[in-house]
XYZ file of N, CA and C in Angstrom:
237
model
N 107.423 90.015 117.550
C 107.177 90.267 116.494
C 108.447 89.429 115.011
N 107.811 90.612 114.406
C 108.041 89.783 113.205
C 109.415 90.479 112.310
N 109.503 88.693 111.506
C 110.709 89.645 110.786
C 110.860 90.740 109.609
N 109.323 91.301 109.173
C 109.258 92.581 108.498
C 110.329 92.914 109.291
N 109.760 94.175 110.762
C 110.734 94.818 111.810
C 112.154 94.191 111.326
N 112.558 93.137 111.200
C 114.656 92.122 111.549
C 115.414 93.365 110.732
N 115.986 94.224 111.152
C 117.352 94.463 110.012
C 118.923 93.184 109.409
N 119.635 93.313 108.783
C 120.167 93.055 108.754
C 121.103 91.702 109.614
N 121.658 91.084 109.730
C 122.148 90.573 110.469
C 121.435 90.198 112.380
N 120.444 89.962 112.030
C 119.702 89.539 113.021
C 119.530 88.166 113.337
N 119.297 88.285 114.492
C 118.842 86.746 115.025
C 117.593 86.522 115.135
N 116.942 85.411 114.552
C 116.170 84.652 114.823
C 115.529 83.610 115.373
N 114.758 82.972 115.691
C 113.275 81.742 116.285
C 112.473 81.792 116.094
N 112.514 81.002 114.709
C 110.343 81.659 114.373
C 109.143 80.975 115.829
N 108.445 81.595 116.083
C 107.736 81.425 117.367
C 106.241 80.734 116.373
N 106.243 81.504 115.101
C 104.952 80.753 114.793
C 104.855 81.565 112.964
N 103.467 81.282 112.352
C 103.682 81.625 110.851
C 102.293 82.029 110.240
N 101.095 83.041 110.490
C 99.822 83.685 110.487
C 99.931 83.986 109.415
N 99.484 82.197 108.044
C 99.364 82.795 106.587
C 98.284 81.687 106.301
N 97.592 81.953 105.826
C 97.010 80.499 105.010
C 97.688 79.046 105.304
N 96.848 78.424 105.490
C 97.317 76.770 105.069
C 98.491 76.692 103.952
N 98.288 76.844 102.606
C 98.726 76.994 101.474
C 100.148 77.164 101.345
N 100.328 78.758 102.215
C 101.426 79.434 102.317
C 102.354 78.412 103.215
N 101.101 78.277 104.318
C 102.131 78.022 105.397
C 102.653 76.347 104.984
N 101.832 76.166 103.530
C 102.833 74.002 103.498
C 103.826 75.066 102.563
N 103.935 76.102 101.623
C 105.107 75.571 101.560
C 106.189 76.248 102.008
N 106.197 77.671 102.778
C 107.348 77.812 103.773
C 107.999 76.975 104.465
N 107.223 75.577 104.447
C 106.815 74.296 105.971
C 108.267 73.970 104.684
N 107.679 74.368 103.494
C 108.599 72.990 102.112
C 110.160 73.948 102.394
N 110.006 74.889 102.192
C 111.161 75.735 102.581
C 112.915 75.319 104.289
N 110.999 75.029 104.997
C 112.271 75.529 106.728
C 111.565 75.292 107.579
N 111.031 77.103 106.724
C 110.346 77.898 107.954
C 109.059 76.935 109.016
N 109.757 76.323 110.062
C 109.201 75.997 110.534
C 110.168 75.955 112.250
N 108.790 76.023 113.746
C 108.394 76.553 113.955
C 109.703 76.518 115.085
N 110.396 77.056 116.004
C 112.345 76.772 116.189
C 112.964 76.838 115.923
N 112.863 76.224 114.345
C 114.235 76.918 112.476
C 114.209 78.369 113.101
N 115.919 78.255 112.415
C 116.265 79.564 113.195
C 117.000 80.462 111.735
N 116.490 80.962 111.711
C 117.536 82.163 110.975
C 117.894 83.749 110.847
N 118.690 84.214 110.150
C 119.493 85.139 110.272
C 118.864 85.822 108.971
N 118.719 86.717 109.094
C 118.684 88.253 108.075
C 119.729 88.983 107.790
N 119.839 88.434 106.109
C 121.069 88.198 105.269
C 121.343 90.357 104.613
N 119.701 90.510 104.024
C 120.379 91.886 103.424
C 118.744 92.414 103.326
N 118.228 93.825 103.446
C 116.086 93.915 103.114
C 116.813 94.158 101.308
N 115.541 93.915 100.702
C 115.822 94.487 99.656
C 114.429 95.940 99.042
N 114.714 96.582 98.694
C 113.805 97.659 98.668
C 112.883 97.954 98.729
N 112.638 96.924 97.772
C 110.786 96.977 98.646
C 109.511 96.727 100.093
N 110.615 96.613 100.417
C 110.953 95.570 101.759
C 110.867 93.862 102.050
N 111.223 93.671 100.807
C 111.400 91.897 100.668
C 113.190 91.681 101.442
N 113.190 90.396 102.210
C 114.200 89.703 102.705
C 114.866 89.220 101.822
N 115.664 89.615 102.667
C 117.151 88.097 101.801
C 118.202 87.014 102.935
N 117.453 86.335 103.559
C 117.642 85.305 104.936
C 118.751 83.909 104.916
N 119.345 83.777 105.438
C 119.928 82.451 105.571
C 118.751 81.560 106.667
N 118.547 80.579 106.044
C 117.880 78.950 106.879
C 119.771 78.184 106.648
N 119.474 77.619 107.605
C 120.708 76.527 107.083
C 121.447 77.258 106.436
N 121.375 76.348 105.643
C 122.886 76.330 103.977
C 122.586 77.048 103.282
N 120.655 77.626 103.549
C 120.392 77.814 102.050
C 119.811 79.312 102.038
N 119.943 79.968 101.418
C 119.307 81.666 101.672
C 117.741 81.622 100.668
N 116.532 82.161 101.326
C 116.081 82.420 100.580
C 114.884 83.751 100.974
N 114.455 84.152 99.640
C 113.990 85.219 99.903
C 112.503 85.331 100.391
N 112.055 86.603 100.737
C 110.716 86.211 100.991
C 110.580 87.998 100.895
N 109.163 87.523 100.204
C 108.227 89.513 100.735
C 108.480 89.887 101.565
N 107.228 91.621 100.984
C 107.154 92.011 102.587
C 105.830 91.326 103.286
N 104.566 91.004 102.591
C 104.478 90.355 103.386
C 104.295 89.022 103.831
N 105.005 88.291 103.692
C 105.663 86.951 104.157
C 106.484 87.271 105.445
N 107.326 88.534 105.531
C 108.158 87.771 106.681
C 107.188 89.225 107.485
N 106.071 89.026 107.129
C 105.542 90.186 108.620
C 104.279 88.758 108.382
N 104.696 87.436 108.068
C 103.423 87.214 108.543
C 104.917 85.713 109.641
N 105.559 85.881 109.432
C 106.997 84.710 110.114
C 106.790 85.850 111.290
N 106.365 85.027 112.600
C 106.563 85.905 114.246
C 107.667 84.921 114.716
N 108.713 85.938 115.267
C 110.347 85.152 116.200
C 109.501 85.456 116.909
N 110.983 85.254 117.599
C 111.793 85.475 119.021
C 113.194 85.759 118.850
N 113.935 86.050 119.256
C 115.540 86.755 119.598
C 115.638 85.430 119.706
N 116.600 85.766 118.943
C 117.909 84.217 119.259
C 119.748 84.565 119.761
N 120.025 84.548 120.188
C 121.867 83.795 120.189
C 122.170 84.188 119.139
N 122.880 84.416 117.810
C 123.903 84.067 116.597
C 125.487 83.233 117.032
N 124.951 82.868 115.837
C 125.821 81.410 116.322
C 126.819 81.254 116.176
N 128.176 80.153 116.922
C 129.420 80.490 116.311
C 129.855 80.531 115.075
N 130.432 81.709 115.123
C 132.089 81.925 113.619
C 133.657 80.681 113.412
N 133.174 79.234 112.868
C 134.186 78.677 112.351
C 134.803 79.227 111.999
């Protein structure tokens, strides 16, 4: 399953990123690494996603969302 198919509110853990080395490096610099947990905050009209990654909010386009392979993760408890 990839991020592309996730609805807002989905919590997921990154399994792998299937894109070229340059894009993987850029995503790693943003925190998209194996085992990182993300939450889908919203979806754009063209398929892009707004993601919560730790304390950061990151927008990714549809192609990038399709390249991020994920597995379900339990929702983090609210403080």
